[in-house]
Structure formats: structure tokens, C-alpha cells
């Protein structure tokens, strides 16, 4: 099937490449010439394992092209995916919908044949219905445009796998009017559905809410375990053992129960805030007040890490702090609202000499936080350090041994912000090891 993907950021570039991989004829559309130039050359403008190969193969085989022309997009296909960003508004909790609105306004005027626009961006409930009305208003007379919602659940670092083999497909349609969207969606995802992926058909509001609720649940799960980690710290408990133990109950499950410096990235933090803001507008604000606490617990983890580091160094002035990890999670170069970079920044601003190393996120970190000192390797970051912080659980940090860097540091102290190191091994190597959520008062 022919289709366009409007917006070629993280979500759009992945979706475009994966739809071509499923055999469709895809046109990716963006207004950013530098992004388009890279994509056209078969280069992914961010780090995402496996995406480069899928992108290149489908460009070479002629199923995937890119353009900045909405005229071309309207002419090319009658199925369009809306995949532009919905960032948090400046100084407010709500989502900024200006990019979504701009796409609908531009495209709808140019469409000349009946078309379906599937929204993939994360939007406040009620947006799809509003966009549908707007598209119908702007469409040339006699041209039918339907807006349906097909939320995306991909995780950065696993984007290709999550798009090609999702654990569910959700499609929301306008149930008050005749809809072609369900049939078209079933055709687009035919291979995925026939391999057993559940297809959940809902109304527009439910589809939008499924996405918001999924991210709110994940954020809540992480903050739950981090709240229990605070109690472990006070009571001499061990959060990792606790998470393993409760995770054996399959009603609870072990996934997303990794305590540490908390969640960040371009989705969970802004999505729970936008969800609260929208519930408030709808008069259901009390329903989601717990998400404010979820956010507070999460932000407190960063402060806790800074304070723990201060204690370990005996004050920040004159101290050198090695920081391994800047990305918000491993297998990603994304530093948007990254707990690691936030902690590095706070410690630096409070007077310590901070050296940061990340295998993939150095360029983005430098852009976001140019005044930090960046190192080219783990060894360089650790040189003369009074304390070592591991803040993103990259494989190469997990596999470090205490001997690897013992000679580089000034003082053998490590704080494990992701509970990803083997504490016993580090202690046996002569280091003071501390993990968040693990009896912080105890030096052994
Ligand atoms: C998240 C959701 O997991 C996806 O399903 C969703 O599609 C996506 O947001 C989105 O809305 O676009 P992502 O932001 O890629 O995906 O990252 P996650 O894997 O959810 O991790 C988010 C943060 O939580 C990271 O900072 C990670 O380190 C942290 N985390 C995760 C923990 O602190 N503990 C855990 O146990 C798991």
C-alpha cells in the first residue's frame, strides 16, 4: 500500500522504514532539510540499533523516499501517518500541539481524493476528534478526510523490533460516522496481525487514552519501586532482592521494577504531566493527582544521588567526580530529560570537577550541556576521580571490573545509580560500593 509518514523524528523515521520493510511504498515528509538530507542518504540522524540497515535496504530497493513537499505527499498517497512531536509546553504541564495542528492544516487543504490520516503522535484525549473536524473543514469540497488514531508503543533502543513485532495494535476510529480506517489498518498491518499480534479496535478517545495510560502505568511502576527504595535506604533493606522477590508474583512481574535514578527521556516525564493537565481540563483532575507524586518521587531520586555523591566526596569543592552514562537509558543517544545528565549538571554547578563519558550520547550531551567536561573514554573519565557514578546501564559499564579502573581513580568509591553492577565483586576488589535503595548508611 502507498502511504506517507509526516514527521521523520524518532517515531516517524522508524515507522516509515518499518512500513517499507513490511512491503509498503512509503514517502517520509519533514520540514527539516538537514534531517531529510541524512535520511535520503540512508543515514539515521540518531542512534537506534538496527534502524540504519532497515532504512538503507528499503531506500535501495525503492520502497522508501523522503521529501519536504506536502503537495507531493497529498498526491502520493491516500493514507497518511501523523508522527510529529508533541513536546511539553514551556512553563506548563500541557502538551504543545502546534506541530500536529500545522500538519493537519497544511495537508488537509491539499488533499484531492478521499483519505485517511492515522495519528501516531501522543496527544491529549480529544485531539483526534478536533483534528478530524478541522481536516473536514479545510478539505476541498466533496473530499472526505477521516482521522483515526493508531498510537505507538515503541521503546527507544528497541524501536525496530517494537514496530515490526508490536505486542498489540490499537486503532481508534470515529464511531459516529462510516469509517474506512479499520479496514485500511488491517490491510497495512496484515503481516503483523497474521503473526498473532492482537488488534484492538476502539473509539478515538479510548485509543488516545490507551497510550497515556500505558505510559502513566510504566512511570508509576518505576516510581513505586523507587519509593520502596527510599524505605530500603532508611531501613537497611535491599531493593534489588526485594524487586526480584515481589517480581516472582506474575500479577506484579519483574519488568520495570529496576530502582535507581528514575525515568527520563522524551516520553514518560512529559506524558504524565500532559495527562494530568488534560484530566484537569476535563474536570477529572482528582483522578490523576497520584501522578504528581509519581513525578515527585522520580525527581527526588536525582537529588538523592547528588546528596549521596556529596557525602561520599566530603563536599564538592575540589572533588573530582567521574560519571559513566549521559543517555536517559542504554542503547540510545537521547539525552532529553536524562536523569544522568541532570545529575552530572547539578554536581558540576555545585562546584565539583565532573568528567562525563557515554558511548553514544556525547554529541547530544555537549549540545544540551556545553559547560560540562566530557571524556573520550571510561579510563579518561575515571582519571584521578574521588568517586565514580554509574548512571546509565550500558553493557560496557556493567562489564567493567574493579581492577580495570582501580589504578586510575584517586579513591576507590563507586555509586551505582542503576543497581547494575555486582556490588560484591566491587567490594572484593577493595572498593566502597553503594547502590541506590541499598542501606546507604552502611559502608560495607
Ligand atoms: C517509553 C515506553 O516504554 C514506550 O512504550 C513508549 O512507546 C515510549 O515511552 C513513548 O511514549 O514513545 P522510552 O521512553 O523509549 O519508552 O523508554 P523506557 O524504556 O520506557 O524507559 C524510560 C525511562 O525509565 C528510562 O530513563 C529508564 O532508564 C527508566 N527505567 C525503566 C527505570 O528507571 N527503571 C525501570 O525498571 C525501567
CSV table of C-alpha atoms and ligand atoms in Angstrom, one decimal:
chain,number,residue,atom,x,y,z
A,1,UNK,CA,0.0,0.0,0.0
A,2,UNK,CA,1.1,3.6,-0.6
A,3,UNK,CA,1.4,5.8,2.4
A,4,UNK,CA,3.2,8.9,3.8
A,5,UNK,CA,4.7,9.4,7.2
A,6,UNK,CA,4.5,13.1,8.2
A,7,UNK,CA,7.4,13.9,10.6
A,8,UNK,CA,10.6,11.9,10.5
A,9,UNK,CA,11.9,12.3,14.0
A,10,UNK,CA,12.4,9.2,16.2
A,11,UNK,CA,8.9,7.9,15.8
A,12,UNK,CA,8.4,8.9,12.1
A,13,UNK,CA,11.7,7.7,10.7
A,14,UNK,CA,11.3,4.3,12.4
A,15,UNK,CA,7.7,4.0,11.3
A,16,UNK,CA,8.5,5.0,7.7
A,17,UNK,CA,11.4,2.5,7.5
A,18,UNK,CA,9.4,-0.3,9.1
A,19,UNK,CA,6.3,0.2,7.0
A,20,UNK,CA,8.6,-0.1,3.9
A,21,UNK,CA,10.1,-3.2,5.5
A,22,UNK,CA,6.6,-4.7,5.6
A,23,UNK,CA,6.4,-4.2,1.8
A,24,UNK,CA,4.6,-0.8,1.6
A,25,UNK,CA,5.5,2.1,-0.7
A,26,UNK,CA,6.4,4.9,1.7
A,27,UNK,CA,7.1,8.6,1.4
A,28,UNK,CA,8.6,10.3,4.6
A,29,UNK,CA,7.9,14.0,4.9
A,30,UNK,CA,9.7,16.6,7.0
A,31,UNK,CA,10.3,20.3,7.1
A,32,UNK,CA,13.9,20.0,8.4
A,33,UNK,CA,16.3,19.9,5.4
A,34,UNK,CA,19.3,18.6,7.3
A,35,UNK,CA,17.3,15.6,8.7
A,36,UNK,CA,16.0,14.9,5.2
A,37,UNK,CA,19.4,15.0,3.6
A,38,UNK,CA,20.7,12.4,6.1
A,39,UNK,CA,17.7,10.1,5.7
A,40,UNK,CA,17.9,10.4,1.9
A,41,UNK,CA,21.5,9.3,2.1
A,42,UNK,CA,20.4,6.3,4.2
A,43,UNK,CA,21.7,7.7,7.5
A,44,UNK,CA,19.7,7.7,10.7
A,45,UNK,CA,20.1,11.1,12.4
A,46,UNK,CA,20.1,9.5,15.9
A,47,UNK,CA,21.3,6.2,17.4
A,48,UNK,CA,18.9,3.3,17.2
A,49,UNK,CA,20.2,-0.2,16.9
A,50,UNK,CA,19.2,-1.9,13.6
A,51,UNK,CA,17.4,1.0,12.1
A,52,UNK,CA,20.2,2.1,9.7
A,53,UNK,CA,20.1,-1.3,8.0
A,54,UNK,CA,16.3,-1.3,7.5
A,55,UNK,CA,16.3,2.3,6.3
A,56,UNK,CA,19.2,1.7,3.8
A,57,UNK,CA,17.7,-1.6,2.5
A,58,UNK,CA,14.3,-0.1,1.8
A,59,UNK,CA,15.7,3.1,0.1
A,60,UNK,CA,17.9,0.9,-2.1
A,61,UNK,CA,15.0,-1.4,-3.0
A,62,UNK,CA,12.9,1.7,-4.0
A,63,UNK,CA,10.2,1.4,-1.3
A,64,UNK,CA,11.2,4.4,0.7
A,65,UNK,CA,11.7,8.1,-0.3
A,66,UNK,CA,11.8,11.4,1.5
A,67,UNK,CA,10.5,14.9,0.6
A,68,UNK,CA,9.8,18.3,2.2
A,69,UNK,CA,6.8,18.8,-0.1
A,70,UNK,CA,3.3,18.4,1.3
A,71,UNK,CA,1.9,18.8,-2.2
A,72,UNK,CA,3.8,15.7,-3.2
A,73,UNK,CA,2.6,13.9,0.0
A,74,UNK,CA,-1.1,14.7,-0.8
A,75,UNK,CA,-0.7,13.5,-4.3
A,76,UNK,CA,1.4,10.4,-3.5
A,77,UNK,CA,-1.0,8.5,-1.2
A,78,UNK,CA,-4.5,8.4,0.4
A,79,UNK,CA,-3.2,7.0,3.7
A,80,UNK,CA,-1.1,9.3,5.9
A,81,UNK,CA,0.6,8.7,9.3
A,82,UNK,CA,1.0,11.7,11.5
A,83,UNK,CA,4.2,11.3,13.5
A,84,UNK,CA,5.3,14.8,14.6
A,85,UNK,CA,6.4,15.6,18.1
A,86,UNK,CA,4.1,16.8,21.0
A,87,UNK,CA,6.6,18.3,23.5
A,88,UNK,CA,5.7,19.8,26.8
A,89,UNK,CA,4.7,23.4,26.6
A,90,UNK,CA,7.2,25.9,28.0
A,91,UNK,CA,6.4,26.6,31.7
A,92,UNK,CA,3.2,24.5,31.6
A,93,UNK,CA,2.3,20.8,32.0
A,94,UNK,CA,0.2,20.5,28.9
A,95,UNK,CA,1.4,19.2,25.5
A,96,UNK,CA,2.2,21.6,22.7
A,97,UNK,CA,0.2,20.6,19.7
A,98,UNK,CA,1.5,23.2,17.3
A,99,UNK,CA,3.3,20.7,15.1
A,100,UNK,CA,0.3,18.3,14.9
A,101,UNK,CA,-2.0,21.2,14.1
A,102,UNK,CA,0.3,22.5,11.4
A,103,UNK,CA,0.4,19.2,9.6
A,104,UNK,CA,-3.4,18.9,9.6
A,105,UNK,CA,-3.8,22.5,8.4
A,106,UNK,CA,-1.2,22.1,5.6
A,107,UNK,CA,-2.2,18.6,4.4
A,108,UNK,CA,-6.0,18.9,4.5
A,109,UNK,CA,-6.1,21.8,2.1
A,110,UNK,CA,-4.0,19.8,-0.4
A,111,UNK,CA,-5.9,16.5,-0.4
A,112,UNK,CA,-8.0,15.9,-3.6
A,113,UNK,CA,-9.2,12.3,-3.0
A,114,UNK,CA,-10.8,10.5,-0.1
A,115,UNK,CA,-8.0,10.0,2.5
A,116,UNK,CA,-7.4,8.5,6.0
A,117,UNK,CA,-4.9,10.2,8.4
A,118,UNK,CA,-3.8,7.9,11.2
A,119,UNK,CA,-2.4,9.8,14.1
A,120,UNK,CA,0.6,8.2,15.9
A,121,UNK,CA,1.8,11.1,18.0
A,122,UNK,CA,1.0,11.1,21.7
A,123,UNK,CA,-1.8,13.6,22.2
A,124,UNK,CA,-4.2,14.7,24.9
A,125,UNK,CA,-7.6,12.9,24.7
A,126,UNK,CA,-10.0,14.8,22.5
A,127,UNK,CA,-7.3,15.9,20.0
A,128,UNK,CA,-8.2,13.3,17.3
A,129,UNK,CA,-11.8,14.3,17.2
A,130,UNK,CA,-10.8,18.0,17.0
A,131,UNK,CA,-8.3,17.3,14.2
A,132,UNK,CA,-10.9,15.3,12.3
A,133,UNK,CA,-13.3,18.3,12.4
A,134,UNK,CA,-10.5,20.6,11.3
A,135,UNK,CA,-9.5,18.4,8.4
A,136,UNK,CA,-13.1,18.1,7.2
A,137,UNK,CA,-13.5,21.9,7.4
A,138,UNK,CA,-10.3,22.6,5.4
A,139,UNK,CA,-10.6,19.8,2.8
A,140,UNK,CA,-11.7,21.0,-0.7
A,141,UNK,CA,-15.5,20.5,-1.0
A,142,UNK,CA,-16.6,16.9,-1.7
A,143,UNK,CA,-13.3,15.4,-0.5
A,144,UNK,CA,-13.7,13.1,2.5
A,145,UNK,CA,-10.9,13.0,5.1
A,146,UNK,CA,-11.1,10.7,8.1
A,147,UNK,CA,-8.8,11.0,11.1
A,148,UNK,CA,-8.2,7.8,13.1
A,149,UNK,CA,-5.8,7.1,15.9
A,150,UNK,CA,-3.1,4.4,16.0
A,151,UNK,CA,-0.9,5.1,19.0
A,152,UNK,CA,2.7,3.9,19.1
A,153,UNK,CA,4.3,2.0,21.9
A,154,UNK,CA,7.8,1.6,20.7
A,155,UNK,CA,10.7,1.9,23.1
A,156,UNK,CA,13.9,3.7,22.1
A,157,UNK,CA,16.7,1.2,21.7
A,158,UNK,CA,14.2,-1.5,20.6
A,159,UNK,CA,12.3,0.7,18.0
A,160,UNK,CA,12.6,-1.6,15.0
A,161,UNK,CA,11.6,-4.8,16.8
A,162,UNK,CA,8.7,-3.0,18.6
A,163,UNK,CA,7.4,-1.6,15.3
A,164,UNK,CA,7.7,-4.8,13.3
A,165,UNK,CA,6.6,-7.1,16.1
A,166,UNK,CA,4.5,-5.0,18.5
A,167,UNK,CA,2.7,-6.6,21.4
A,168,UNK,CA,-0.6,-5.0,20.3
A,169,UNK,CA,-2.0,-2.8,17.7
A,170,UNK,CA,-4.6,-0.2,18.8
A,171,UNK,CA,-6.7,1.6,16.3
A,172,UNK,CA,-9.3,4.2,17.3
A,173,UNK,CA,-11.9,5.3,14.8
A,174,UNK,CA,-14.7,7.8,14.8
A,175,UNK,CA,-17.7,5.6,15.6
A,176,UNK,CA,-20.2,8.3,14.8
A,177,UNK,CA,-19.5,8.2,11.1
A,178,UNK,CA,-18.9,5.5,8.5
A,179,UNK,CA,-15.2,4.5,8.8
A,180,UNK,CA,-12.7,3.1,6.3
A,181,UNK,CA,-9.9,3.3,8.8
A,182,UNK,CA,-10.3,-0.2,10.4
A,183,UNK,CA,-10.2,-2.0,7.0
A,184,UNK,CA,-7.2,0.0,5.9
A,185,UNK,CA,-5.3,-0.6,9.2
A,186,UNK,CA,-6.0,-4.3,8.9
A,187,UNK,CA,-4.6,-4.3,5.4
A,188,UNK,CA,-1.5,-2.2,6.4
A,189,UNK,CA,-0.7,-4.5,9.3
A,190,UNK,CA,-1.8,-7.7,7.7
A,191,UNK,CA,1.5,-9.4,8.3
A,192,UNK,CA,1.7,-8.3,11.9
A,193,UNK,CA,-1.9,-9.4,12.6
A,194,UNK,CA,-1.5,-12.8,10.9
A,195,UNK,CA,1.6,-13.5,13.1
A,196,UNK,CA,-0.7,-13.3,16.1
A,197,UNK,CA,-0.5,-9.6,17.3
A,198,UNK,CA,-3.8,-8.6,18.9
A,199,UNK,CA,-5.7,-5.9,17.1
A,200,UNK,CA,-7.7,-3.7,19.4
A,201,UNK,CA,-10.4,-1.5,17.8
A,202,UNK,CA,-11.7,1.4,19.9
A,203,UNK,CA,-13.2,4.8,19.6
A,204,UNK,CA,-10.9,7.8,19.2
A,205,UNK,CA,-10.8,8.8,22.9
A,206,UNK,CA,-10.0,5.3,24.1
A,207,UNK,CA,-7.1,5.0,21.7
A,208,UNK,CA,-5.6,8.3,22.9
A,209,UNK,CA,-6.2,7.2,26.5
A,210,UNK,CA,-4.6,3.8,26.0
A,211,UNK,CA,-1.3,5.5,25.1
A,212,UNK,CA,-1.5,8.0,28.0
A,213,UNK,CA,-2.5,5.2,30.5
A,214,UNK,CA,0.3,2.9,29.3
A,215,UNK,CA,3.0,5.4,29.9
A,216,UNK,CA,1.4,6.5,33.2
A,217,UNK,CA,1.4,2.9,34.4
A,218,UNK,CA,5.0,2.4,33.5
A,219,UNK,CA,6.1,5.6,35.2
A,220,UNK,CA,4.1,4.6,38.3
A,221,UNK,CA,5.7,1.2,38.4
A,222,UNK,CA,9.2,2.8,38.3
A,223,UNK,CA,8.3,5.4,41.0
A,224,UNK,CA,6.7,2.7,43.1
A,225,UNK,CA,9.9,0.7,43.3
A,226,UNK,CA,11.9,3.9,43.8
A,227,UNK,CA,9.6,4.9,46.7
A,228,UNK,CA,10.2,1.5,48.3
A,229,UNK,CA,13.9,2.0,47.6
A,230,UNK,CA,13.8,5.1,49.8
A,231,UNK,CA,12.4,2.9,52.6
A,232,UNK,CA,15.1,0.3,52.0
A,233,UNK,CA,17.7,3.0,52.3
A,234,UNK,CA,16.2,4.0,55.7
A,235,UNK,CA,15.6,0.5,57.0
A,236,UNK,CA,18.7,-1.4,55.8
A,237,UNK,CA,16.8,-3.3,53.1
A,238,UNK,CA,18.0,-4.3,49.6
A,239,UNK,CA,15.8,-3.0,46.8
A,240,UNK,CA,17.1,-5.4,44.2
A,241,UNK,CA,16.4,-8.5,46.2
A,242,UNK,CA,13.0,-7.1,47.1
A,243,UNK,CA,12.2,-6.4,43.4
A,244,UNK,CA,13.2,-9.9,42.5
A,245,UNK,CA,11.1,-11.3,45.3
A,246,UNK,CA,7.9,-9.4,44.5
A,247,UNK,CA,8.5,-9.8,40.8
A,248,UNK,CA,8.1,-13.6,41.1
A,249,UNK,CA,4.4,-12.9,41.6
A,250,UNK,CA,3.2,-12.7,38.0
A,251,UNK,CA,0.4,-10.3,38.9
A,252,UNK,CA,3.3,-7.9,39.7
A,253,UNK,CA,6.0,-9.0,37.3
A,254,UNK,CA,9.7,-8.1,37.5
A,255,UNK,CA,9.9,-5.8,34.4
A,256,UNK,CA,10.1,-2.1,35.1
A,257,UNK,CA,11.0,-2.7,38.7
A,258,UNK,CA,14.6,-1.6,38.4
A,259,UNK,CA,15.2,1.0,41.1
A,260,UNK,CA,17.8,3.7,40.6
A,261,UNK,CA,17.9,7.3,39.5
A,262,UNK,CA,14.5,7.1,37.9
A,263,UNK,CA,12.9,7.6,34.5
A,264,UNK,CA,13.6,10.3,31.9
A,265,UNK,CA,13.6,10.7,28.2
A,266,UNK,CA,11.3,12.4,25.7
A,267,UNK,CA,8.1,10.5,26.7
A,268,UNK,CA,7.3,9.3,30.2
A,269,UNK,CA,8.0,12.6,32.1
A,270,UNK,CA,6.2,14.9,29.6
A,271,UNK,CA,3.4,12.3,29.0
A,272,UNK,CA,2.4,12.0,32.7
A,273,UNK,CA,2.4,15.8,33.0
A,274,UNK,CA,0.2,16.2,29.9
A,275,UNK,CA,-2.1,13.5,31.1
A,276,UNK,CA,-2.6,15.4,34.5
A,277,UNK,CA,-3.2,18.7,32.6
A,278,UNK,CA,-5.7,17.2,30.3
A,279,UNK,CA,-7.6,15.4,33.2
A,280,UNK,CA,-7.8,18.8,34.9
A,281,UNK,CA,-9.3,20.4,31.8
A,282,UNK,CA,-11.9,17.7,31.7
A,283,UNK,CA,-12.8,18.2,35.3
A,284,UNK,CA,-11.3,14.9,36.4
A,285,UNK,CA,-8.1,16.3,38.0
A,286,UNK,CA,-8.5,14.4,41.2
A,287,UNK,CA,-8.3,11.1,39.4
A,288,UNK,CA,-4.6,11.7,38.5
A,289,UNK,CA,-3.2,13.6,41.4
A,290,UNK,CA,-1.2,10.5,42.3
A,291,UNK,CA,0.8,11.2,39.1
A,292,UNK,CA,2.1,14.3,40.7
A,293,UNK,CA,3.6,12.1,43.4
A,294,UNK,CA,5.0,9.7,40.8
A,295,UNK,CA,6.7,12.8,39.3
A,296,UNK,CA,8.0,14.0,42.7
A,297,UNK,CA,9.4,10.6,43.7
A,298,UNK,CA,11.1,10.4,40.3
A,299,UNK,CA,12.7,13.9,40.6
A,300,UNK,CA,13.8,13.1,44.2
A,301,UNK,CA,16.0,10.3,43.0
A,302,UNK,CA,18.2,12.8,41.2
A,303,UNK,CA,18.6,14.9,44.3
A,304,UNK,CA,19.2,11.8,46.4
A,305,UNK,CA,22.1,10.8,44.0
A,306,UNK,CA,23.6,14.3,44.2
A,307,UNK,CA,23.4,14.3,48.0
A,308,UNK,CA,24.9,10.8,48.3
A,309,UNK,CA,27.8,11.9,46.0
A,310,UNK,CA,28.4,14.9,48.1
A,311,UNK,CA,28.6,12.8,51.2
A,312,UNK,CA,31.0,10.4,49.6
A,313,UNK,CA,33.3,13.2,48.5
A,314,UNK,CA,33.0,15.1,51.8
A,315,UNK,CA,31.8,18.2,49.8
A,316,UNK,CA,32.0,19.1,46.2
A,317,UNK,CA,34.7,21.8,46.2
A,318,UNK,CA,37.9,20.3,45.0
A,319,UNK,CA,36.3,17.0,44.3
A,320,UNK,CA,36.6,15.1,41.0
A,321,UNK,CA,33.6,13.1,40.0
A,322,UNK,CA,33.7,10.5,37.2
A,323,UNK,CA,30.3,10.0,35.5
A,324,UNK,CA,29.6,7.0,33.3
A,325,UNK,CA,26.4,7.5,31.3
A,326,UNK,CA,24.6,10.5,30.0
A,327,UNK,CA,21.8,9.0,27.9
A,328,UNK,CA,18.4,8.5,29.5
A,329,UNK,CA,18.8,4.8,29.0
A,330,UNK,CA,21.2,2.4,27.3
A,331,UNK,CA,21.2,1.7,23.5
A,332,UNK,CA,20.1,5.3,23.0
A,333,UNK,CA,21.9,8.7,22.4
A,334,UNK,CA,18.9,10.6,23.6
A,335,UNK,CA,19.5,13.0,26.5
A,336,UNK,CA,16.1,14.6,26.7
A,337,UNK,CA,15.3,14.9,30.4
A,338,UNK,CA,18.0,12.4,31.1
A,339,UNK,CA,18.4,11.8,34.9
A,340,UNK,CA,22.1,11.0,34.3
A,341,UNK,CA,22.9,14.4,32.6
A,342,UNK,CA,20.7,16.2,35.1
A,343,UNK,CA,22.7,14.7,38.0
A,344,UNK,CA,26.0,15.5,36.2
A,345,UNK,CA,24.9,19.1,35.7
A,346,UNK,CA,23.8,19.6,39.3
A,347,UNK,CA,27.1,18.2,40.7
A,348,UNK,CA,29.1,20.4,38.3
A,349,UNK,CA,27.0,23.5,39.1
A,350,UNK,CA,27.7,22.9,42.8
A,351,UNK,CA,31.4,23.1,42.3
A,352,UNK,CA,32.8,19.6,41.6
A,353,UNK,CA,35.1,18.8,38.7
A,354,UNK,CA,32.8,16.5,36.7
A,355,UNK,CA,34.0,14.2,33.8
A,356,UNK,CA,31.3,12.6,31.8
A,357,UNK,CA,31.6,9.7,29.4
A,358,UNK,CA,28.9,8.0,27.4
A,359,UNK,CA,29.4,5.6,24.4
A,360,UNK,CA,26.8,7.2,22.2
A,361,UNK,CA,25.3,10.4,23.7
A,362,UNK,CA,28.4,12.6,23.8
A,363,UNK,CA,27.4,14.9,20.9
A,364,UNK,CA,23.9,15.4,22.2
A,365,UNK,CA,25.1,16.0,25.7
A,366,UNK,CA,27.6,18.6,24.6
A,367,UNK,CA,24.9,20.4,22.7
A,368,UNK,CA,22.5,20.4,25.7
A,369,UNK,CA,25.1,21.0,28.4
A,370,UNK,CA,28.2,22.5,26.8
A,371,UNK,CA,29.8,23.6,30.1
A,372,UNK,CA,30.4,20.1,31.4
A,373,UNK,CA,33.7,18.4,30.8
A,374,UNK,CA,33.4,15.3,28.5
A,375,UNK,CA,35.9,12.5,28.3
A,376,UNK,CA,36.7,10.3,25.3
A,377,UNK,CA,36.8,7.0,27.3
A,378,UNK,CA,35.9,5.4,30.5
A,379,UNK,CA,39.6,5.5,31.6
A,380,UNK,CA,39.9,9.2,30.9
A,381,UNK,CA,36.7,10.0,32.8
A,382,UNK,CA,38.0,8.0,35.8
A,383,UNK,CA,41.4,9.6,36.0
A,384,UNK,CA,42.0,11.0,39.5
A,385,UNK,CA,38.3,10.6,40.5
A,386,UNK,CA,37.3,10.8,44.1
A,387,UNK,CA,34.1,8.9,43.3
A,388,UNK,CA,32.7,7.1,40.3
A,389,UNK,CA,29.0,7.2,39.4
A,390,UNK,CA,27.4,4.8,37.0
A,391,UNK,CA,24.2,6.5,35.8
A,392,UNK,CA,23.2,4.6,32.6
A,393,UNK,CA,23.4,0.8,32.4
A,394,UNK,CA,25.4,0.5,29.2
A,395,UNK,CA,26.8,-3.1,28.7
A,396,UNK,CA,30.4,-1.8,28.7
A,397,UNK,CA,29.9,-0.2,32.2
A,398,UNK,CA,28.2,-3.4,33.6
A,399,UNK,CA,31.1,-5.5,32.4
A,400,UNK,CA,33.8,-3.2,33.9
A,401,UNK,CA,35.8,-4.9,36.6
A,402,UNK,CA,37.1,-3.1,39.7
A,403,UNK,CA,40.6,-3.9,38.5
A,404,UNK,CA,40.0,-2.2,35.1
A,405,UNK,CA,40.0,1.2,36.6
A,406,UNK,CA,41.2,0.8,40.2
A,407,UNK,CA,44.6,2.3,39.2
A,408,UNK,CA,43.1,5.3,37.5
A,409,UNK,CA,40.9,6.7,40.3
A,410,UNK,CA,42.2,8.6,43.4
A,411,UNK,CA,39.7,6.9,45.7
A,412,UNK,CA,38.0,3.6,45.1
A,413,UNK,CA,34.4,4.6,45.6
A,414,UNK,CA,31.6,3.7,43.3
A,415,UNK,CA,27.9,4.7,43.4
A,416,UNK,CA,25.7,2.5,41.2
A,417,UNK,CA,22.8,4.7,40.1
A,418,UNK,CA,21.1,1.9,38.2
A,419,UNK,CA,21.8,-1.1,40.5
A,420,UNK,CA,23.5,-2.7,37.5
A,421,UNK,CA,26.9,-3.6,39.0
A,422,UNK,CA,27.8,-6.6,41.0
A,423,UNK,CA,28.4,-5.0,44.4
A,424,UNK,CA,30.1,-8.0,46.0
A,425,UNK,CA,32.7,-8.1,43.2
A,426,UNK,CA,33.5,-4.4,43.6
A,427,UNK,CA,33.8,-4.7,47.4
A,428,UNK,CA,36.0,-7.7,47.0
A,429,UNK,CA,38.2,-5.5,44.7
A,430,UNK,CA,38.7,-3.1,47.5
A,431,UNK,CA,36.1,-0.5,46.5
A,432,UNK,CA,33.4,1.1,48.6
A,433,UNK,CA,30.2,0.2,46.7
A,434,UNK,CA,26.9,1.9,47.2
A,435,UNK,CA,23.7,1.2,45.2
A,436,UNK,CA,20.6,3.4,45.4
A,437,UNK,CA,18.0,1.6,47.6
A,438,UNK,CA,20.6,-0.4,49.5
A,439,UNK,CA,21.3,0.5,53.1
A,440,UNK,CA,23.1,3.8,52.3
A,441,UNK,CA,24.4,4.4,55.9
A,442,UNK,CA,26.4,1.1,55.7
A,443,UNK,CA,29.8,1.4,54.2
A,444,UNK,CA,30.3,-2.3,53.7
B,1,LIG,C1,8.5,4.7,26.8
B,1,LIG,C2,7.6,3.5,26.8
B,1,LIG,O1,8.3,2.4,27.4
B,1,LIG,C3,7.2,3.1,25.4
B,1,LIG,O2,6.3,2.0,25.4
B,1,LIG,C4,6.5,4.3,24.7
B,1,LIG,O3,6.2,4.0,23.4
B,1,LIG,C5,7.5,5.4,24.7
B,1,LIG,O4,7.9,5.8,26.0
B,1,LIG,C6,6.9,6.6,24.0
B,1,LIG,O5,5.9,7.1,24.6
B,1,LIG,O6,7.2,7.0,22.9
B,1,LIG,P1,11.1,5.0,26.2
B,1,LIG,O7,11.0,6.5,26.5
B,1,LIG,O8,11.9,4.6,25.0
B,1,LIG,O9,9.7,4.3,26.1
B,1,LIG,O10,11.9,4.4,27.5
B,1,LIG,P2,11.6,3.3,28.6
B,1,LIG,O11,12.2,2.0,28.2
B,1,LIG,O12,10.2,3.3,28.9
B,1,LIG,O13,12.4,3.9,29.8
B,1,LIG,C7,12.1,5.2,30.3
B,1,LIG,C8,12.9,5.6,31.5
B,1,LIG,O14,12.6,4.7,32.6
B,1,LIG,C9,14.4,5.4,31.2
B,1,LIG,O15,15.1,6.6,31.8
B,1,LIG,C10,14.8,4.2,32.0
B,1,LIG,O16,16.1,4.2,32.5
B,1,LIG,C11,13.8,4.2,33.2
B,1,LIG,N1,13.5,2.9,33.8
B,1,LIG,C12,13.0,1.9,33.1
B,1,LIG,C13,13.8,2.7,35.2
B,1,LIG,O17,14.3,3.6,35.8
B,1,LIG,N2,13.5,1.5,35.7
B,1,LIG,C14,13.0,0.5,35.0
B,1,LIG,O18,12.7,-0.6,35.6
B,1,LIG,C15,12.7,0.7,33.7
